Structures are given as structure tokens and as C-alpha cells.
Amino acid sequence: MTPEPRETQIRGACPLDCPDTCAWIVTVENGEPLSLRGDPAHPYTRGSLCNKVENYLAYARSPDRLLYPMRRSGPKGRGEFVRISWDEALEKIAAVCGDVAKKYGAEAILPYSGSGNMGMIQGIYGAGDRLWNVLGTSRGVYTMCTIAGAYGTGYTLGDNGVGMDPETLCFSKLIVLWGANVLSTHPHLWRPILEARKNGASVVCIDPIRTRTAAASDWHLAPIPGTDAALALGLLHVVLKEGKEDRQFIEERTVGWEAFRERILAFPPSRVAAVTGLPCESIVELGKRIASTRPTGIRIGIG
Ligand code: SF4
């Protein structure tokens, strides 16, 4: 009988809250992970992992990794904790929740969680949902980050799951990276961007900060933080003045155009320049490029 190989390769995906979702292969021996590498067969991420995750096994093995419930045993900020049992932790949490619910009502409890690791029982994908439901606590969408942007996208575009297929960005002739530090936070998108650039595309980055992406782009516009909406209206103002709006699309696919048009017309580039701190000529120049370049790819960063 042939002995079972002791070493196996397990295919998986990076669980971090990142749009790239890199595929990886973990080599495991006797149940212990030996090495981790990107999966070259994955068509989008092509075998490369970012610096943050290349040493992921070191995180997994770190003695600092939280594996058990810990209770603070000293003043806040001193980092003094003692290990407690799961039963003790559950009893403590249940007692606190019970006390608050009794004294103020269950809605005084506000569940909040983020999504550092993605998974069906973690973060925004349902951790504790049934419990909160049974308790009758206040309900929110947990994270104030991506979800806020996603709701905005939903109200504006009709669905918060929309966005362009990242691999089609390579066909764009103008690429606008708006509030998206792609090189640091969505690194695999840089490949289709470089491909597009080789074919003559120009890359514009809109970001108040001179990020790595901004520095690597052909043109960086740095509006005052929080003035993006005014900038968008100003760019659309230029598009309207150029007569380049897509009338057919507007008529067939949108609602509320007249009200939106009025709003756009209230934001000429001179006003937008005062709001955003950008030169008026830059707003006109980018508006004209957006109006006249086909296809244009816009990657927005939300959150
Ligand atoms: S780029 Fe890094 S964090 Fe994002 S999915 Fe890939 S390995 Fe994970």
C-alpha cells in the first residue's frame, strides 16, 4: 500500500477585507502550514500577494495572536490582561447585556463590528445577528466605513453592487482614480491600468493626499477634503457645456434628470474652484477630457 503523502497543498483565498481577494496555496505537513504563496493559476491576481499578507503565516503563529478570551486586569492602556475561560467570558458579557437591557431596554445595546477578516460568521456578514435579533437590540449596518459609501452608490446608481469589471480597465483611454489609493489598497488593479497606459491611456488621480498612486499617475488633482461632490458637479457642468451628455442613456436609464441638471448648472467651474481649491482651468481641462474620451474608466474609492 502506498503511504499517504504527508505534505499537501491547500488552495484558498486571502480573507482580508480587500477587493483583490487573492487566491493562495498553503503547503501543509501533518496539519501544520509550512508555506504560503499566491496561486499563479488565478487569472486576476496571478500568483502575487501583497507585502501585508506574504508573511501571513507569521501572523498566524505569532505569540501575540489573540486565541482566548482575556479580561483587563489593570488600568486602561497598560496592556494588562489575564486569560479567562470561555464560560466566564460568556457569563460576563451576558450579565452586562442583561443589566443594560433591564435598566434601559434592549435598544440601549448597539452592536458594532468591522470587517478586518471576511467570512460568513464574521464582521458585517452576520456575526451575532441572531443573538441581537433575539435580544431586540438596536440595529445598524455595523460598520461606518464601506457601507456608507455603498448606500450612497445604491441611492445614486440604483444598486450598491455596481462597478466596472476591473479587468476591462485595460481598454480605457482615460482612467480616473477618484479617492482610490490603488497601489496600496487594490494593487492588482495596477496591472490593467499599466496595460491601458501602454495603449495610450492617461491616468488621473483625484485625492487630497499625494499617495503612492497619486505620485505614479499622469496627473494628480488634490481637492480640499470633503469637496468631491462639488468637483463632480463642476466636471458635469463642463460636460453639459460641451454638449457631450449621453441623451439616450439619460432618457432610457435615469430618473430626475431635470432636477439634477439644475443642480449641475448651479456649479460652474469658477464656483467649484473656490469650493475645492483647485485651479479653474484644471476643472475645465478634466471635464473636457471626460466629455471627449471614450472609453473612460472611473474607479471610485468608497469608505
Ligand atoms: S492584495 Fe493583499 S490583502 Fe488584498 S487580497 Fe491580496 S493578499 Fe489579501
Coordinates of C-alpha atoms and ligand atoms in Angstrom, one line a residue:
M1 CA 0.0 0.0 0.0
T2 CA 1.3 3.4 -1.0
P3 CA 1.7 5.6 2.1
E4 CA -0.3 8.8 2.2
P5 CA 1.8 11.9 1.2
R6 CA 2.5 13.9 4.4
E7 CA 2.6 17.1 2.5
T8 CA -0.5 18.6 0.9
Q9 CA -1.3 21.8 -0.9
I10 CA -4.5 23.5 0.0
R11 CA -6.0 26.2 -2.2
G12 CA -7.7 29.1 -0.6
A13 CA -8.1 32.9 -0.7
C14 CA -7.0 35.8 1.4
P15 CA -9.7 36.6 4.0
L16 CA -8.8 40.2 4.5
D17 CA -11.3 43.0 3.7
C18 CA -9.7 43.9 0.3
P19 CA -11.2 44.0 -3.2
D20 CA -8.4 41.9 -4.7
T21 CA -9.4 38.6 -3.0
C22 CA -6.1 36.9 -3.9
A23 CA -6.0 33.2 -4.4
W24 CA -3.3 31.4 -2.5
I25 CA -1.8 27.9 -1.9
V26 CA -0.8 26.7 1.5
T27 CA 1.6 23.8 1.8
V28 CA 0.7 21.8 4.9
E29 CA 2.6 19.0 6.5
N30 CA 1.0 16.9 9.3
G31 CA -1.6 19.6 9.8
E32 CA 1.0 22.4 10.1
P33 CA 1.2 25.1 7.5
L34 CA 4.7 25.2 6.1
S35 CA 4.5 27.9 3.5
L36 CA 2.1 30.2 1.7
R37 CA 2.3 31.6 -1.8
G38 CA 0.0 33.2 -4.3
D39 CA -1.8 30.9 -6.8
P40 CA -0.4 31.6 -10.3
A41 CA -3.4 30.0 -11.8
H42 CA -5.7 32.7 -10.6
P43 CA -6.4 34.9 -13.6
Y44 CA -6.7 38.3 -11.8
T45 CA -4.1 38.1 -9.0
R46 CA -1.7 35.8 -10.9
G47 CA 0.3 34.5 -8.0
S48 CA 1.2 37.7 -6.3
L49 CA 0.2 38.5 -2.7
C50 CA 0.8 42.0 -1.2
N51 CA 3.5 42.6 1.4
K52 CA 0.9 42.6 4.2
V53 CA 0.0 39.0 3.5
E54 CA 3.1 37.4 2.2
N55 CA 4.1 36.8 5.9
Y56 CA 0.6 35.8 6.9
L57 CA 1.8 32.5 8.5
A58 CA 3.9 34.6 10.8
Y59 CA 0.8 36.4 12.0
A60 CA -1.0 33.1 12.4
R61 CA 1.9 31.7 14.5
S62 CA 2.6 34.9 16.5
P63 CA 2.5 34.5 20.3
D64 CA 0.7 37.9 20.4
R65 CA -2.3 36.4 18.4
L66 CA -5.5 36.5 20.4
L67 CA -6.7 32.9 20.8
Y68 CA -8.6 33.0 24.1
P69 CA -10.9 35.4 25.9
M70 CA -8.8 37.9 28.0
R71 CA -10.0 40.2 30.8
R72 CA -8.3 43.5 31.5
S73 CA -6.7 43.3 34.9
G74 CA -5.1 46.7 35.1
P75 CA -5.8 50.4 34.2
K76 CA -6.8 51.0 30.6
G77 CA -3.9 51.5 28.3
R78 CA -1.4 49.4 30.4
G79 CA -2.0 46.3 28.4
E80 CA -2.6 44.1 31.4
F81 CA -4.9 41.2 30.7
V82 CA -5.5 37.8 32.2
R83 CA -6.8 34.8 30.4
I84 CA -10.3 33.7 31.3
S85 CA -12.4 30.7 30.3
W86 CA -15.0 30.9 27.5
D87 CA -17.7 30.2 30.1
E88 CA -16.5 33.1 32.3
A89 CA -16.4 35.4 29.3
L90 CA -19.9 34.4 28.1
E91 CA -21.3 34.9 31.6
K92 CA -19.7 38.3 32.0
I93 CA -21.0 39.5 28.6
A94 CA -24.4 38.1 29.2
A95 CA -24.6 39.7 32.6
V96 CA -23.6 43.2 31.2
C97 CA -26.1 42.9 28.4
G98 CA -28.8 41.7 30.8
D99 CA -28.2 44.6 33.2
V100 CA -28.3 47.2 30.4
A101 CA -31.4 45.7 28.9
K102 CA -33.1 45.6 32.3
K103 CA -32.2 49.1 33.2
Y104 CA -32.6 50.9 29.9
G105 CA -34.3 48.5 27.5
A106 CA -32.5 46.2 25.0
E107 CA -32.3 49.0 22.4
A108 CA -29.7 50.7 24.6
I109 CA -27.3 48.0 23.3
L110 CA -25.7 48.9 19.9
P111 CA -23.9 46.1 18.2
Y112 CA -20.9 47.3 16.2
S113 CA -18.4 45.3 14.2
G114 CA -16.0 45.8 11.4
S115 CA -14.7 43.5 8.7
G116 CA -11.0 43.0 9.0
N117 CA -11.5 39.4 8.1
M118 CA -14.3 38.4 5.8
G119 CA -16.4 35.3 6.4
M120 CA -20.0 34.3 6.7
I121 CA -19.8 34.4 10.5
Q122 CA -17.6 37.4 10.9
G123 CA -17.8 41.1 10.6
I124 CA -20.6 42.6 8.5
Y125 CA -21.6 39.2 7.3
G126 CA -23.7 38.3 10.2
A127 CA -21.6 37.9 13.4
G128 CA -24.2 37.8 16.2
D129 CA -27.2 38.7 14.0
R130 CA -29.4 36.0 15.5
L131 CA -28.4 37.0 19.1
W132 CA -29.1 40.7 18.5
N133 CA -32.4 39.8 16.9
V134 CA -33.5 37.7 19.9
L135 CA -32.4 40.3 22.4
G136 CA -34.1 43.1 20.5
T137 CA -31.1 45.4 20.4
S138 CA -30.7 48.5 18.3
R139 CA -29.7 47.6 14.7
G140 CA -27.4 49.3 12.4
V141 CA -25.3 48.3 9.5
Y142 CA -22.4 47.9 11.9
T143 CA -19.6 49.5 10.0
M144 CA -19.4 53.2 9.2
C145 CA -16.9 52.6 6.5
T146 CA -17.7 50.9 3.2
I147 CA -21.4 50.6 3.9
A148 CA -21.9 54.3 4.0
G149 CA -20.3 54.6 0.5
A150 CA -22.3 51.5 -0.7
Y151 CA -25.6 53.1 0.4
G152 CA -24.6 56.3 -1.4
T153 CA -23.8 54.3 -4.5
G154 CA -27.1 52.5 -4.2
Y155 CA -29.1 55.7 -4.0
T156 CA -27.3 57.2 -6.9
L157 CA -26.9 54.3 -9.2
G158 CA -29.8 52.1 -8.2
D159 CA -27.7 49.2 -6.7
N160 CA -24.8 49.2 -4.3
G161 CA -23.3 46.2 -6.1
V162 CA -22.4 48.0 -9.3
G163 CA -19.0 48.9 -10.5
M164 CA -17.0 48.2 -13.6
D165 CA -15.3 44.9 -14.3
P166 CA -11.7 45.7 -13.2
E167 CA -10.2 43.7 -16.0
T168 CA -11.9 45.9 -18.6
L169 CA -10.0 48.9 -17.3
C170 CA -7.2 47.9 -19.7
F171 CA -9.4 49.1 -22.6
S172 CA -9.9 52.6 -21.2
K173 CA -8.3 55.7 -22.8
L174 CA -8.8 57.8 -19.7
I175 CA -8.6 56.4 -16.2
V176 CA -9.8 58.4 -13.2
L177 CA -8.8 57.0 -9.8
W178 CA -11.1 59.0 -7.5
G179 CA -10.2 58.7 -3.8
A180 CA -8.7 55.3 -4.5
N181 CA -5.1 54.6 -3.5
V182 CA -5.0 51.6 -5.8
L183 CA -1.3 50.9 -5.5
S184 CA -1.6 50.4 -1.7
T185 CA -5.1 49.1 -1.3
H186 CA -6.0 47.4 -4.6
P187 CA -2.6 46.5 -6.0
H188 CA -3.7 44.1 -8.7
L189 CA -5.7 46.7 -10.4
W190 CA -2.5 48.4 -11.3
R191 CA -1.7 45.8 -14.0
P192 CA -4.8 46.6 -16.2
I193 CA -4.0 50.3 -15.6
L194 CA -0.5 49.9 -16.9
E195 CA -1.8 47.9 -19.8
A196 CA -4.2 50.7 -20.7
R197 CA -1.3 53.2 -20.3
K198 CA 0.8 51.3 -22.7
N199 CA -2.1 51.7 -25.2
G200 CA -2.1 55.4 -24.8
A201 CA -4.4 55.9 -21.8
S202 CA -3.7 58.7 -19.3
V203 CA -4.2 58.2 -15.6
V204 CA -5.7 60.9 -13.4
C205 CA -5.8 60.6 -9.6
I206 CA -8.1 62.7 -7.5
D207 CA -7.1 62.6 -3.9
P208 CA -6.4 65.3 -1.3
I209 CA -3.3 63.3 -0.3
R210 CA -0.3 62.7 -2.5
T211 CA -0.5 58.9 -2.2
R212 CA 1.8 56.5 -4.0
T213 CA -1.0 56.1 -6.6
A214 CA -1.2 59.9 -7.0
A215 CA 2.6 60.1 -7.5
A216 CA 2.5 57.3 -10.1
S217 CA -0.4 58.9 -12.0
D218 CA 0.0 61.2 -15.0
W219 CA -2.0 63.9 -13.3
H220 CA -2.9 64.5 -9.7
L221 CA -5.7 66.8 -8.6
A222 CA -5.8 67.4 -4.8
P223 CA -9.2 68.9 -3.8
I224 CA -9.8 70.1 -0.3
P225 CA -11.1 67.1 1.7
G226 CA -14.9 66.7 1.6
T227 CA -15.4 68.7 -1.7
D228 CA -15.7 65.8 -4.1
A229 CA -19.4 66.3 -4.7
A230 CA -18.8 69.9 -5.8
L231 CA -16.0 68.7 -8.1
A232 CA -18.2 66.0 -9.7
L233 CA -20.9 68.7 -10.3
G234 CA -18.3 71.0 -11.8
L235 CA -17.0 68.3 -14.1
L236 CA -20.5 67.6 -15.2
H237 CA -21.1 71.3 -15.8
V238 CA -18.2 71.2 -18.3
V239 CA -19.7 68.1 -20.0
L240 CA -23.0 69.8 -20.4
K241 CA -21.4 73.0 -21.7
E242 CA -19.6 70.8 -24.3
G243 CA -23.0 69.2 -25.2
K244 CA -21.5 65.8 -24.6
E245 CA -24.1 64.3 -22.2
D246 CA -25.5 61.0 -23.4
R247 CA -29.1 62.0 -24.0
Q248 CA -30.2 58.5 -25.0
F249 CA -28.8 57.0 -21.8
I250 CA -30.4 59.7 -19.7
E251 CA -33.8 59.2 -21.2
E252 CA -33.8 55.5 -21.1
R253 CA -32.0 54.7 -17.9
T254 CA -32.4 57.6 -15.4
V255 CA -34.9 59.4 -13.3
G256 CA -34.9 63.0 -12.0
W257 CA -32.7 64.4 -14.8
E258 CA -34.2 67.9 -14.9
A259 CA -33.7 68.4 -11.2
F260 CA -30.1 67.1 -11.4
R261 CA -29.4 69.2 -14.4
E262 CA -30.4 72.3 -12.5
R263 CA -28.1 71.3 -9.7
I264 CA -25.2 70.8 -12.1
L265 CA -25.8 74.2 -13.7
A266 CA -25.5 75.8 -10.2
F267 CA -21.9 74.6 -10.1
P268 CA -19.8 76.3 -12.8
P269 CA -16.1 75.7 -12.7
S270 CA -15.4 79.1 -11.1
R271 CA -17.6 78.3 -8.1
V272 CA -16.2 74.7 -7.9
A273 CA -12.7 76.1 -7.9
A274 CA -13.5 78.3 -4.9
V275 CA -15.0 75.3 -3.1
T276 CA -12.4 72.7 -4.0
G277 CA -9.3 74.8 -4.0
L278 CA -8.4 73.5 -7.5
P279 CA -7.5 75.8 -10.4
C280 CA -10.5 76.6 -12.5
E281 CA -8.5 75.6 -15.7
S282 CA -7.8 72.1 -14.2
I283 CA -11.6 71.5 -13.7
V284 CA -12.4 72.7 -17.2
E285 CA -9.5 70.6 -18.6
L286 CA -10.5 67.4 -16.8
G287 CA -14.2 68.0 -17.7
K288 CA -13.3 68.3 -21.3
R289 CA -11.3 65.1 -21.3
I290 CA -14.1 63.2 -19.6
A291 CA -16.5 64.6 -22.2
S292 CA -14.5 63.7 -25.2
T293 CA -12.6 60.5 -24.3
R294 CA -14.2 57.1 -24.9
P295 CA -14.0 54.8 -23.1
T296 CA -13.3 56.4 -19.8
G297 CA -12.9 54.2 -16.7
I298 CA -13.6 55.7 -13.3
R299 CA -12.6 53.8 -10.2
I300 CA -14.0 55.4 -7.1
G301 CA -12.8 54.6 -3.6
I302 CA -15.7 54.3 -1.1
G303 CA -15.5 54.3 2.6
Ligands
SF4_1 S1 -3.8 42.3 -2.0 FE1 -3.1 41.6 0.0 S2 -4.8 42.0 1.4 FE2 -5.6 42.2 -0.7 S3 -6.5 40.1 -1.1 FE3 -4.4 40.2 -1.9 S4 -3.1 39.4 -0.3 FE4 -5.1 39.9 0.6

